[in-house]
Amino acid sequence: MISYSLLLQQSAQTSNALVEYWKHSTDFNKLAQYEGNMTVARDNEDGEKLQEGIDYAKDKGVIDPNFVPDPYIEIDVLGKNPHQVADTILQHIQEQTGGFVLVLVGLSGTGKGTTVSVLREKLETQQSKQVVTWSNGNIFRSVTLLAVTWCEQNGCDGFDATKALTKENIANYMTMLSFGKFNGKYDTHIHGLGLDMLVSQVQNTELKSPQVSKSIPTVAKVTQGEVILFAAHAVDVMGKDGLVVLLEGREQTVNYVRTPFRFSLVLSDESLIGKRRAAQRIMADALKRLPKTGGASDEDVVAALDQSLASMVAEVPS
């Protein structure tokens, strides 16, 4: 039986309980297969787009076409919760003193995000490490802001990718970004085209403006190499300064980060990717069906879960 308190957690423990609860359910397995196929298809599509960007960067000489990435340590997460996965990773770095960079990759559904959160908690509370996480997202947004600003200053009719994203312009935008300590904290400084701002101060304003958000996919496609190298430098600087940097991403983009601590999460039973995704969708939807005041009985919870499953499986194409 699934209790209200367990559903309220919306955690890996909740999704694992639902997978076990519905292991013989035809409807759940149908939904899980659909979710699994969709997840793999999205991952493959994202991987192909990333690789196009990497190949483009190699062709224009931004990154070394002969670069061979360091190997990854594979961890099968089958039957493991995020704490067990994190403990396995920490066993490989238990003798490490000072700062370092840890890279974590894996397909959607293998628990990368949750594992990073648990790793951060364990490193901070058990080893008193100063931990930061890194995402390339704000760097792509920063380059996009510069490209959008260039268009505005050069009389373009909206965002003109052909004019704004020449090899020379992109190289110039990257000189307008610098990473270092500002006001005592690591940050990225945008300085050029009349802009003078820190990413931490504008990440929820200028960097999320409609024009920037709309143009990011176009910019990201042709700036993968530049952003990868910027990120590799930034995390290296922080690691050498005694910080622990946790970097989660796709292999194509984090391959260029130099560190011996590289881990790849895999699932020997790939059907679990779809089952986890299906369980995550169902438990979120079921919670909305229950009173926000709480106190739902186990029977109420199961009824809500069954309703959510029935609703979702009805939308699965035949």
PDB file of C-alpha atoms in Angstrom:
ATOM      1  CA  MET A   1       0.000   0.000   0.000  1.00  0.00           C
ATOM      2  CA  ILE A   2       1.189   3.520  -0.835  1.00  0.00           C
ATOM      3  CA  SER A   3       0.716   5.976   2.036  1.00  0.00           C
ATOM      4  CA  TYR A   4       0.047   9.710   1.729  1.00  0.00           C
ATOM      5  CA  SER A   5       3.327  10.519   3.483  1.00  0.00           C
ATOM      6  CA  LEU A   6       5.246   8.430   0.932  1.00  0.00           C
ATOM      7  CA  LEU A   7       3.403  10.065  -1.987  1.00  0.00           C
ATOM      8  CA  LEU A   8       4.104  13.490  -0.510  1.00  0.00           C
ATOM      9  CA  GLN A   9       7.860  12.809  -0.662  1.00  0.00           C
ATOM     10  CA  GLN A  10       7.790  12.714  -4.490  1.00  0.00           C
ATOM     11  CA  SER A  11      11.173  10.998  -4.237  1.00  0.00           C
ATOM     12  CA  ALA A  12      13.065   8.064  -5.678  1.00  0.00           C
ATOM     13  CA  GLN A  13      11.623   6.022  -2.806  1.00  0.00           C
ATOM     14  CA  THR A  14       8.116   6.938  -3.995  1.00  0.00           C
ATOM     15  CA  SER A  15       8.764   6.035  -7.625  1.00  0.00           C
ATOM     16  CA  ASN A  16      10.442   2.748  -6.656  1.00  0.00           C
ATOM     17  CA  ALA A  17       7.430   1.865  -4.511  1.00  0.00           C
ATOM     18  CA  LEU A  18       5.067   2.549  -7.416  1.00  0.00           C
ATOM     19  CA  VAL A  19       7.150   0.462  -9.819  1.00  0.00           C
ATOM     20  CA  GLU A  20       6.970  -2.432  -7.358  1.00  0.00           C
ATOM     21  CA  TYR A  21       3.258  -1.878  -6.650  1.00  0.00           C
ATOM     22  CA  TRP A  22       2.341  -2.016 -10.354  1.00  0.00           C
ATOM     23  CA  LYS A  23       4.883  -4.586 -11.503  1.00  0.00           C
ATOM     24  CA  HIS A  24       2.114  -6.876 -12.780  1.00  0.00           C
ATOM     25  CA  SER A  25      -0.105  -4.103 -14.165  1.00  0.00           C
ATOM     26  CA  THR A  26      -0.672  -4.239 -17.923  1.00  0.00           C
ATOM     27  CA  ASP A  27      -1.663  -0.585 -18.010  1.00  0.00           C
ATOM     28  CA  PHE A  28       1.391   0.573 -16.075  1.00  0.00           C
ATOM     29  CA  ASN A  29       3.761  -1.475 -18.219  1.00  0.00           C
ATOM     30  CA  LYS A  30       2.125  -0.095 -21.362  1.00  0.00           C
ATOM     31  CA  LEU A  31       2.612   3.472 -20.138  1.00  0.00           C
ATOM     32  CA  ALA A  32       6.164   2.675 -18.988  1.00  0.00           C
ATOM     33  CA  GLN A  33       7.110   1.257 -22.386  1.00  0.00           C
ATOM     34  CA  TYR A  34       5.759   4.370 -24.090  1.00  0.00           C
ATOM     35  CA  GLU A  35       7.595   6.698 -21.680  1.00  0.00           C
ATOM     36  CA  GLY A  36      10.785   4.689 -22.102  1.00  0.00           C
ATOM     37  CA  ASN A  37      10.626   4.867 -25.891  1.00  0.00           C
ATOM     38  CA  MET A  38       9.953   8.610 -25.771  1.00  0.00           C
ATOM     39  CA  THR A  39      12.818   9.212 -23.324  1.00  0.00           C
ATOM     40  CA  VAL A  40      15.309   7.253 -25.429  1.00  0.00           C
ATOM     41  CA  ALA A  41      14.143   9.024 -28.590  1.00  0.00           C
ATOM     42  CA  ARG A  42      14.586  12.446 -26.948  1.00  0.00           C
ATOM     43  CA  ASP A  43      18.017  11.459 -25.644  1.00  0.00           C
ATOM     44  CA  ASN A  44      19.088  10.269 -29.083  1.00  0.00           C
ATOM     45  CA  GLU A  45      17.781  13.454 -30.722  1.00  0.00           C
ATOM     46  CA  ASP A  46      19.527  15.648 -28.139  1.00  0.00           C
ATOM     47  CA  GLY A  47      22.717  13.630 -28.574  1.00  0.00           C
ATOM     48  CA  GLU A  48      22.643  14.048 -32.336  1.00  0.00           C
ATOM     49  CA  LYS A  49      22.127  17.813 -32.022  1.00  0.00           C
ATOM     50  CA  LEU A  50      24.957  18.093 -29.514  1.00  0.00           C
ATOM     51  CA  GLN A  51      27.245  16.074 -31.754  1.00  0.00           C
ATOM     52  CA  GLU A  52      26.419  18.347 -34.690  1.00  0.00           C
ATOM     53  CA  GLY A  53      27.523  21.273 -32.544  1.00  0.00           C
ATOM     54  CA  ILE A  54      30.711  19.478 -31.515  1.00  0.00           C
ATOM     55  CA  ASP A  55      31.516  18.549 -35.125  1.00  0.00           C
ATOM     56  CA  TYR A  56      30.901  22.156 -36.179  1.00  0.00           C
ATOM     57  CA  ALA A  57      33.299  23.362 -33.468  1.00  0.00           C
ATOM     58  CA  LYS A  58      35.927  20.883 -34.650  1.00  0.00           C
ATOM     59  CA  ASP A  59      35.522  21.979 -38.271  1.00  0.00           C
ATOM     60  CA  LYS A  60      36.126  25.628 -37.422  1.00  0.00           C
ATOM     61  CA  GLY A  61      39.099  24.785 -35.216  1.00  0.00           C
ATOM     62  CA  VAL A  62      37.604  25.745 -31.845  1.00  0.00           C
ATOM     63  CA  ILE A  63      38.217  22.342 -30.282  1.00  0.00           C
ATOM     64  CA  ASP A  64      40.812  19.678 -31.092  1.00  0.00           C
ATOM     65  CA  PRO A  65      39.367  17.131 -33.571  1.00  0.00           C
ATOM     66  CA  ASN A  66      41.829  14.512 -32.308  1.00  0.00           C
ATOM     67  CA  PHE A  67      40.986  14.939 -28.627  1.00  0.00           C
ATOM     68  CA  VAL A  68      40.440  11.612 -26.805  1.00  0.00           C
ATOM     69  CA  PRO A  69      38.413  11.963 -23.574  1.00  0.00           C
ATOM     70  CA  ASP A  70      39.471  10.287 -20.349  1.00  0.00           C
ATOM     71  CA  PRO A  71      37.581   7.075 -19.516  1.00  0.00           C
ATOM     72  CA  TYR A  72      34.491   6.989 -17.309  1.00  0.00           C
ATOM     73  CA  ILE A  73      33.832   4.684 -14.371  1.00  0.00           C
ATOM     74  CA  GLU A  74      30.507   2.971 -15.043  1.00  0.00           C
ATOM     75  CA  ILE A  75      28.079   2.489 -12.157  1.00  0.00           C
ATOM     76  CA  ASP A  76      25.035   0.286 -12.642  1.00  0.00           C
ATOM     77  CA  VAL A  77      22.242   1.946 -10.657  1.00  0.00           C
ATOM     78  CA  LEU A  78      19.924  -1.057 -10.899  1.00  0.00           C
ATOM     79  CA  GLY A  79      18.577  -1.826  -7.435  1.00  0.00           C
ATOM     80  CA  LYS A  80      20.397   1.124  -5.864  1.00  0.00           C
ATOM     81  CA  ASN A  81      18.872   4.246  -4.368  1.00  0.00           C
ATOM     82  CA  PRO A  82      20.578   7.645  -4.864  1.00  0.00           C
ATOM     83  CA  HIS A  83      22.352   7.419  -1.491  1.00  0.00           C
ATOM     84  CA  GLN A  84      23.881   4.051  -2.426  1.00  0.00           C
ATOM     85  CA  VAL A  85      24.952   5.391  -5.821  1.00  0.00           C
ATOM     86  CA  ALA A  86      26.522   8.444  -4.163  1.00  0.00           C
ATOM     87  CA  ASP A  87      28.345   6.229  -1.647  1.00  0.00           C
ATOM     88  CA  THR A  88      29.759   4.140  -4.509  1.00  0.00           C
ATOM     89  CA  ILE A  89      31.087   7.298  -6.165  1.00  0.00           C
ATOM     90  CA  LEU A  90      32.548   8.611  -2.917  1.00  0.00           C
ATOM     91  CA  GLN A  91      34.483   5.376  -2.421  1.00  0.00           C
ATOM     92  CA  HIS A  92      36.528   6.326  -5.480  1.00  0.00           C
ATOM     93  CA  ILE A  93      37.452   9.751  -4.118  1.00  0.00           C
ATOM     94  CA  GLN A  94      37.710   9.094  -0.379  1.00  0.00           C
ATOM     95  CA  GLU A  95      41.461   9.802  -0.297  1.00  0.00           C
ATOM     96  CA  GLN A  96      41.107  13.068  -2.186  1.00  0.00           C
ATOM     97  CA  THR A  97      42.050  16.188  -0.241  1.00  0.00           C
ATOM     98  CA  GLY A  98      41.438  19.756  -1.308  1.00  0.00           C
ATOM     99  CA  GLY A  99      39.287  20.703  -4.257  1.00  0.00           C
ATOM    100  CA  PHE A 100      38.458  18.671  -7.340  1.00  0.00           C
ATOM    101  CA  VAL A 101      36.017  18.400 -10.243  1.00  0.00           C
ATOM    102  CA  LEU A 102      33.576  15.483 -10.472  1.00  0.00           C
ATOM    103  CA  VAL A 103      31.788  14.759 -13.740  1.00  0.00           C
ATOM    104  CA  LEU A 104      28.575  12.730 -13.875  1.00  0.00           C
ATOM    105  CA  VAL A 105      26.920  11.554 -17.092  1.00  0.00           C
ATOM    106  CA  GLY A 106      24.157   9.142 -17.989  1.00  0.00           C
ATOM    107  CA  LEU A 107      20.953   8.862 -19.982  1.00  0.00           C
ATOM    108  CA  SER A 108      17.714  10.409 -18.758  1.00  0.00           C
ATOM    109  CA  GLY A 109      16.127   8.289 -16.038  1.00  0.00           C
ATOM    110  CA  THR A 110      19.367   7.080 -14.474  1.00  0.00           C
ATOM    111  CA  GLY A 111      19.090   9.564 -11.608  1.00  0.00           C
ATOM    112  CA  LYS A 112      21.878  12.043 -12.369  1.00  0.00           C
ATOM    113  CA  GLY A 113      20.168  15.081 -10.879  1.00  0.00           C
ATOM    114  CA  THR A 114      19.149  13.334  -7.666  1.00  0.00           C
ATOM    115  CA  THR A 115      22.594  11.769  -7.306  1.00  0.00           C
ATOM    116  CA  VAL A 116      24.267  15.182  -7.649  1.00  0.00           C
ATOM    117  CA  SER A 117      21.996  16.566  -4.897  1.00  0.00           C
ATOM    118  CA  VAL A 118      22.854  13.669  -2.576  1.00  0.00           C
ATOM    119  CA  LEU A 119      26.571  13.941  -3.380  1.00  0.00           C
ATOM    120  CA  ARG A 120      26.509  17.614  -2.506  1.00  0.00           C
ATOM    121  CA  GLU A 121      24.778  16.953   0.804  1.00  0.00           C
ATOM    122  CA  LYS A 122      27.204  14.167   1.756  1.00  0.00           C
ATOM    123  CA  LEU A 123      30.314  16.115   0.773  1.00  0.00           C
ATOM    124  CA  GLU A 124      29.176  19.176   2.716  1.00  0.00           C
ATOM    125  CA  THR A 125      27.947  17.427   5.866  1.00  0.00           C
ATOM    126  CA  GLN A 126      30.300  14.436   6.076  1.00  0.00           C
ATOM    127  CA  GLN A 127      33.507  15.906   4.653  1.00  0.00           C
ATOM    128  CA  SER A 128      32.969  19.640   5.291  1.00  0.00           C
ATOM    129  CA  LYS A 129      33.683  20.396   1.628  1.00  0.00           C
ATOM    130  CA  GLN A 130      32.671  23.616  -0.058  1.00  0.00           C
ATOM    131  CA  VAL A 131      30.628  22.355  -3.003  1.00  0.00           C
ATOM    132  CA  VAL A 132      29.359  24.144  -6.103  1.00  0.00           C
ATOM    133  CA  THR A 133      27.439  22.849  -9.101  1.00  0.00           C
ATOM    134  CA  TRP A 134      28.023  24.061 -12.633  1.00  0.00           C
ATOM    135  CA  SER A 135      25.658  24.364 -15.566  1.00  0.00           C
ATOM    136  CA  ASN A 136      26.472  25.618 -19.044  1.00  0.00           C
ATOM    137  CA  GLY A 137      22.975  27.069 -19.400  1.00  0.00           C
ATOM    138  CA  ASN A 138      23.800  30.567 -18.175  1.00  0.00           C
ATOM    139  CA  ILE A 139      26.874  30.741 -20.411  1.00  0.00           C
ATOM    140  CA  PHE A 140      24.772  29.945 -23.481  1.00  0.00           C
ATOM    141  CA  ARG A 141      22.317  32.610 -22.294  1.00  0.00           C
ATOM    142  CA  SER A 142      25.144  35.120 -21.847  1.00  0.00           C
ATOM    143  CA  VAL A 143      26.439  34.565 -25.385  1.00  0.00           C
ATOM    144  CA  THR A 144      22.865  34.830 -26.669  1.00  0.00           C
ATOM    145  CA  LEU A 145      22.359  38.131 -24.833  1.00  0.00           C
ATOM    146  CA  LEU A 146      25.476  39.504 -26.511  1.00  0.00           C
ATOM    147  CA  ALA A 147      24.313  38.294 -29.935  1.00  0.00           C
ATOM    148  CA  VAL A 148      20.848  39.813 -29.411  1.00  0.00           C
ATOM    149  CA  THR A 149      22.439  43.096 -28.280  1.00  0.00           C
ATOM    150  CA  TRP A 150      24.704  43.101 -31.357  1.00  0.00           C
ATOM    151  CA  CYS A 151      21.614  42.771 -33.584  1.00  0.00           C
ATOM    152  CA  GLU A 152      19.894  45.666 -31.798  1.00  0.00           C
ATOM    153  CA  GLN A 153      22.950  47.890 -32.196  1.00  0.00           C
ATOM    154  CA  ASN A 154      23.461  47.020 -35.847  1.00  0.00           C
ATOM    155  CA  GLY A 155      19.953  47.746 -37.114  1.00  0.00           C
ATOM    156  CA  CYS A 156      18.892  44.138 -37.680  1.00  0.00           C
ATOM    157  CA  ASP A 157      15.211  43.340 -38.095  1.00  0.00           C
ATOM    158  CA  GLY A 158      14.899  41.119 -35.043  1.00  0.00           C
ATOM    159  CA  PHE A 159      17.496  38.427 -34.382  1.00  0.00           C
ATOM    160  CA  ASP A 160      19.566  37.858 -37.511  1.00  0.00           C
ATOM    161  CA  ALA A 161      21.598  34.685 -36.895  1.00  0.00           C
ATOM    162  CA  THR A 162      23.427  34.910 -40.222  1.00  0.00           C
ATOM    163  CA  LYS A 163      24.898  38.295 -39.357  1.00  0.00           C
ATOM    164  CA  ALA A 164      25.204  37.970 -35.589  1.00  0.00           C
ATOM    165  CA  LEU A 165      26.734  34.495 -35.449  1.00  0.00           C
ATOM    166  CA  THR A 166      29.711  34.752 -37.773  1.00  0.00           C
ATOM    167  CA  LYS A 167      32.903  33.049 -36.624  1.00  0.00           C
ATOM    168  CA  GLU A 168      34.455  36.442 -35.917  1.00  0.00           C
ATOM    169  CA  ASN A 169      31.479  37.722 -33.943  1.00  0.00           C
ATOM    170  CA  ILE A 170      31.265  34.607 -31.786  1.00  0.00           C
ATOM    171  CA  ALA A 171      34.980  34.833 -31.015  1.00  0.00           C
ATOM    172  CA  ASN A 172      34.446  38.478 -30.065  1.00  0.00           C
ATOM    173  CA  TYR A 173      31.503  37.643 -27.777  1.00  0.00           C
ATOM    174  CA  MET A 174      33.634  35.124 -25.908  1.00  0.00           C
ATOM    175  CA  THR A 175      36.234  37.806 -25.161  1.00  0.00           C
ATOM    176  CA  MET A 176      33.428  39.721 -23.440  1.00  0.00           C
ATOM    177  CA  LEU A 177      32.909  36.897 -20.932  1.00  0.00           C
ATOM    178  CA  SER A 178      35.311  36.338 -18.066  1.00  0.00           C
ATOM    179  CA  PHE A 179      35.193  33.968 -15.120  1.00  0.00           C
ATOM    180  CA  GLY A 180      36.703  34.743 -11.752  1.00  0.00           C
ATOM    181  CA  LYS A 181      36.052  36.103  -8.304  1.00  0.00           C
ATOM    182  CA  PHE A 182      33.862  39.174  -8.127  1.00  0.00           C
ATOM    183  CA  ASN A 183      32.789  40.594  -4.767  1.00  0.00           C
ATOM    184  CA  GLY A 184      34.465  37.602  -3.136  1.00  0.00           C
ATOM    185  CA  LYS A 185      32.486  34.984  -5.084  1.00  0.00           C
ATOM    186  CA  TYR A 186      33.064  33.133  -8.333  1.00  0.00           C
ATOM    187  CA  ASP A 187      30.927  34.514 -11.110  1.00  0.00           C
ATOM    188  CA  THR A 188      30.844  35.199 -14.838  1.00  0.00           C
ATOM    189  CA  HIS A 189      31.276  38.821 -15.907  1.00  0.00           C
ATOM    190  CA  ILE A 190      29.625  40.078 -19.094  1.00  0.00           C
ATOM    191  CA  HIS A 191      31.498  43.163 -20.300  1.00  0.00           C
ATOM    192  CA  GLY A 192      31.040  44.433 -23.826  1.00  0.00           C
ATOM    193  CA  LEU A 193      28.636  46.090 -26.284  1.00  0.00           C
ATOM    194  CA  GLY A 194      27.684  48.487 -23.513  1.00  0.00           C
ATOM    195  CA  LEU A 195      26.824  45.654 -21.101  1.00  0.00           C
ATOM    196  CA  ASP A 196      28.526  45.403 -17.714  1.00  0.00           C
ATOM    197  CA  MET A 197      26.914  42.821 -15.445  1.00  0.00           C
ATOM    198  CA  LEU A 198      27.463  39.678 -13.391  1.00  0.00           C
ATOM    199  CA  VAL A 199      25.557  36.553 -14.385  1.00  0.00           C
ATOM    200  CA  SER A 200      24.444  35.887 -10.806  1.00  0.00           C
ATOM    201  CA  GLN A 201      22.713  39.279 -10.768  1.00  0.00           C
ATOM    202  CA  VAL A 202      20.876  38.945 -14.086  1.00  0.00           C
ATOM    203  CA  GLN A 203      20.285  35.179 -14.424  1.00  0.00           C
ATOM    204  CA  ASN A 204      16.569  35.589 -13.682  1.00  0.00           C
ATOM    205  CA  THR A 205      16.075  38.901 -15.507  1.00  0.00           C
ATOM    206  CA  GLU A 206      18.056  39.888 -18.610  1.00  0.00           C
ATOM    207  CA  LEU A 207      19.228  36.324 -19.258  1.00  0.00           C
ATOM    208  CA  LYS A 208      15.628  35.088 -19.266  1.00  0.00           C
ATOM    209  CA  SER A 209      14.154  37.807 -21.434  1.00  0.00           C
ATOM    210  CA  PRO A 210      11.841  36.579 -24.243  1.00  0.00           C
ATOM    211  CA  GLN A 211      14.332  37.537 -26.961  1.00  0.00           C
ATOM    212  CA  VAL A 212      17.178  35.639 -25.269  1.00  0.00           C
ATOM    213  CA  SER A 213      15.055  32.570 -24.515  1.00  0.00           C
ATOM    214  CA  LYS A 214      13.743  32.436 -28.087  1.00  0.00           C
ATOM    215  CA  SER A 215      17.218  32.682 -29.627  1.00  0.00           C
ATOM    216  CA  ILE A 216      19.130  30.248 -27.373  1.00  0.00           C
ATOM    217  CA  PRO A 217      18.635  27.090 -29.526  1.00  0.00           C
ATOM    218  CA  THR A 218      20.040  28.861 -32.581  1.00  0.00           C
ATOM    219  CA  VAL A 219      23.014  30.261 -30.672  1.00  0.00           C
ATOM    220  CA  ALA A 220      23.753  27.026 -28.806  1.00  0.00           C
ATOM    221  CA  LYS A 221      23.969  25.069 -32.047  1.00  0.00           C
ATOM    222  CA  VAL A 222      26.976  27.081 -33.238  1.00  0.00           C
ATOM    223  CA  THR A 223      28.682  27.866 -29.911  1.00  0.00           C
ATOM    224  CA  GLN A 224      29.015  24.422 -28.333  1.00  0.00           C
ATOM    225  CA  GLY A 225      32.793  24.413 -28.648  1.00  0.00           C
ATOM    226  CA  GLU A 226      33.300  27.893 -27.232  1.00  0.00           C
ATOM    227  CA  VAL A 227      31.028  27.267 -24.236  1.00  0.00           C
ATOM    228  CA  ILE A 228      32.588  23.862 -23.541  1.00  0.00           C
ATOM    229  CA  LEU A 229      36.075  25.389 -23.356  1.00  0.00           C
ATOM    230  CA  PHE A 230      34.839  28.288 -21.195  1.00  0.00           C
ATOM    231  CA  ALA A 231      33.209  25.825 -18.789  1.00  0.00           C
ATOM    232  CA  ALA A 232      36.272  23.568 -18.676  1.00  0.00           C
ATOM    233  CA  HIS A 233      38.403  26.561 -17.679  1.00  0.00           C
ATOM    234  CA  ALA A 234      35.897  27.766 -15.065  1.00  0.00           C
ATOM    235  CA  VAL A 235      35.529  24.452 -13.241  1.00  0.00           C
ATOM    236  CA  ASP A 236      39.302  23.929 -13.347  1.00  0.00           C
ATOM    237  CA  VAL A 237      39.841  27.310 -11.674  1.00  0.00           C
ATOM    238  CA  MET A 238      37.360  26.505  -8.906  1.00  0.00           C
ATOM    239  CA  GLY A 239      38.743  23.009  -8.329  1.00  0.00           C
ATOM    240  CA  LYS A 240      42.285  24.334  -7.977  1.00  0.00           C
ATOM    241  CA  ASP A 241      41.016  26.885  -5.455  1.00  0.00           C
ATOM    242  CA  GLY A 242      39.829  24.139  -3.107  1.00  0.00           C
ATOM    243  CA  LEU A 243      36.194  23.880  -4.181  1.00  0.00           C
ATOM    244  CA  VAL A 244      34.458  20.646  -5.120  1.00  0.00           C
ATOM    245  CA  VAL A 245      32.725  21.187  -8.462  1.00  0.00           C
ATOM    246  CA  LEU A 246      29.908  18.819  -9.443  1.00  0.00           C
ATOM    247  CA  LEU A 247      29.291  18.850 -13.188  1.00  0.00           C
ATOM    248  CA  GLU A 248      26.339  16.948 -14.596  1.00  0.00           C
ATOM    249  CA  GLY A 249      25.717  16.696 -18.329  1.00  0.00           C
ATOM    250  CA  ARG A 250      25.915  14.790 -21.579  1.00  0.00           C
ATOM    251  CA  GLU A 251      29.196  13.119 -22.548  1.00  0.00           C
ATOM    252  CA  GLN A 252      29.582  15.235 -25.680  1.00  0.00           C
ATOM    253  CA  THR A 253      29.874  18.405 -23.609  1.00  0.00           C
ATOM    254  CA  VAL A 254      31.724  17.258 -20.477  1.00  0.00           C
ATOM    255  CA  ASN A 255      34.295  15.102 -22.263  1.00  0.00           C
ATOM    256  CA  TYR A 256      36.521  18.166 -22.495  1.00  0.00           C
ATOM    257  CA  VAL A 257      36.673  18.733 -18.730  1.00  0.00           C
ATOM    258  CA  ARG A 258      39.966  17.354 -17.430  1.00  0.00           C
ATOM    259  CA  THR A 259      39.478  15.349 -14.246  1.00  0.00           C
ATOM    260  CA  PRO A 260      40.136  11.771 -13.131  1.00  0.00           C
ATOM    261  CA  PHE A 261      36.754  11.693 -11.366  1.00  0.00           C
ATOM    262  CA  ARG A 262      34.409  10.779 -14.197  1.00  0.00           C
ATOM    263  CA  PHE A 263      31.356   8.601 -13.641  1.00  0.00           C
ATOM    264  CA  SER A 264      28.693   7.260 -15.977  1.00  0.00           C
ATOM    265  CA  LEU A 265      25.378   6.027 -14.554  1.00  0.00           C
ATOM    266  CA  VAL A 266      23.899   3.106 -16.461  1.00  0.00           C
ATOM    267  CA  LEU A 267      20.890   0.842 -16.047  1.00  0.00           C
ATOM    268  CA  SER A 268      21.455  -2.806 -16.935  1.00  0.00           C
ATOM    269  CA  ASP A 269      17.641  -3.120 -17.122  1.00  0.00           C
ATOM    270  CA  GLU A 270      16.751  -0.242 -19.447  1.00  0.00           C
ATOM    271  CA  SER A 271      13.016  -0.894 -19.037  1.00  0.00           C
ATOM    272  CA  LEU A 272      13.351   0.806 -15.662  1.00  0.00           C
ATOM    273  CA  ILE A 273      13.944   4.143 -17.403  1.00  0.00           C
ATOM    274  CA  GLY A 274      10.370   4.120 -18.670  1.00  0.00           C
ATOM    275  CA  LYS A 275       8.985   2.716 -15.422  1.00  0.00           C
ATOM    276  CA  ARG A 276      10.644   5.458 -13.379  1.00  0.00           C
ATOM    277  CA  ARG A 277       9.443   8.177 -15.720  1.00  0.00           C
ATOM    278  CA  ALA A 278       5.894   6.779 -15.690  1.00  0.00           C
ATOM    279  CA  ALA A 279       5.932   6.570 -11.893  1.00  0.00           C
ATOM    280  CA  GLN A 280       7.209  10.167 -11.615  1.00  0.00           C
ATOM    281  CA  ARG A 281       4.409  11.482 -13.825  1.00  0.00           C
ATOM    282  CA  ILE A 282       1.734   9.475 -12.019  1.00  0.00           C
ATOM    283  CA  MET A 283       2.794  10.408  -8.502  1.00  0.00           C
ATOM    284  CA  ALA A 284       2.902  14.127  -9.360  1.00  0.00           C
ATOM    285  CA  ASP A 285      -0.555  13.981 -10.945  1.00  0.00           C
ATOM    286  CA  ALA A 286      -2.042  11.885  -8.131  1.00  0.00           C
ATOM    287  CA  LEU A 287      -0.873  14.365  -5.503  1.00  0.00           C
ATOM    288  CA  LYS A 288      -2.838  17.112  -7.259  1.00  0.00           C
ATOM    289  CA  ARG A 289      -6.001  14.994  -7.037  1.00  0.00           C
ATOM    290  CA  LEU A 290      -5.823  14.787  -3.243  1.00  0.00           C
ATOM    291  CA  PRO A 291      -6.839  17.519  -0.755  1.00  0.00           C
ATOM    292  CA  LYS A 292      -4.034  20.009  -0.124  1.00  0.00           C
ATOM    293  CA  THR A 293      -4.884  19.898   3.567  1.00  0.00           C
ATOM    294  CA  GLY A 294      -3.423  16.377   3.742  1.00  0.00           C
ATOM    295  CA  GLY A 295      -4.649  13.501   5.830  1.00  0.00           C
ATOM    296  CA  ALA A 296      -5.685  11.303   2.894  1.00  0.00           C
ATOM    297  CA  SER A 297      -6.146   7.631   3.705  1.00  0.00           C
ATOM    298  CA  ASP A 298      -4.209   4.863   1.976  1.00  0.00           C
ATOM    299  CA  GLU A 299      -7.385   4.021   0.065  1.00  0.00           C
ATOM    300  CA  ASP A 300      -7.718   7.634  -1.118  1.00  0.00           C
ATOM    301  CA  VAL A 301      -4.102   7.620  -2.272  1.00  0.00           C
ATOM    302  CA  VAL A 302      -4.484   4.378  -4.222  1.00  0.00           C
ATOM    303  CA  ALA A 303      -7.689   5.650  -5.824  1.00  0.00           C
ATOM    304  CA  ALA A 304      -5.922   8.842  -6.939  1.00  0.00           C
ATOM    305  CA  LEU A 305      -2.980   6.859  -8.296  1.00  0.00           C
ATOM    306  CA  ASP A 306      -5.291   4.536 -10.229  1.00  0.00           C
ATOM    307  CA  GLN A 307      -7.159   7.517 -11.688  1.00  0.00           C
ATOM    308  CA  SER A 308      -3.915   9.127 -12.802  1.00  0.00           C
ATOM    309  CA  LEU A 309      -2.675   5.899 -14.381  1.00  0.00           C
ATOM    310  CA  ALA A 310      -5.972   5.357 -16.222  1.00  0.00           C
ATOM    311  CA  SER A 311      -5.941   8.934 -17.517  1.00  0.00           C
ATOM    312  CA  MET A 312      -2.373   8.712 -18.799  1.00  0.00           C
ATOM    313  CA  VAL A 313      -2.550   5.267 -20.357  1.00  0.00           C
ATOM    314  CA  ALA A 314      -5.667   6.369 -22.268  1.00  0.00           C
ATOM    315  CA  GLU A 315      -3.487   8.936 -24.057  1.00  0.00           C
ATOM    316  CA  VAL A 316      -0.864   6.388 -25.162  1.00  0.00           C
ATOM    317  CA  PRO A 317      -1.068   5.874 -28.947  1.00  0.00           C
ATOM    318  CA  SER A 318      -2.259   2.417 -29.971  1.00  0.00           C
TER     319      SER A 318
END
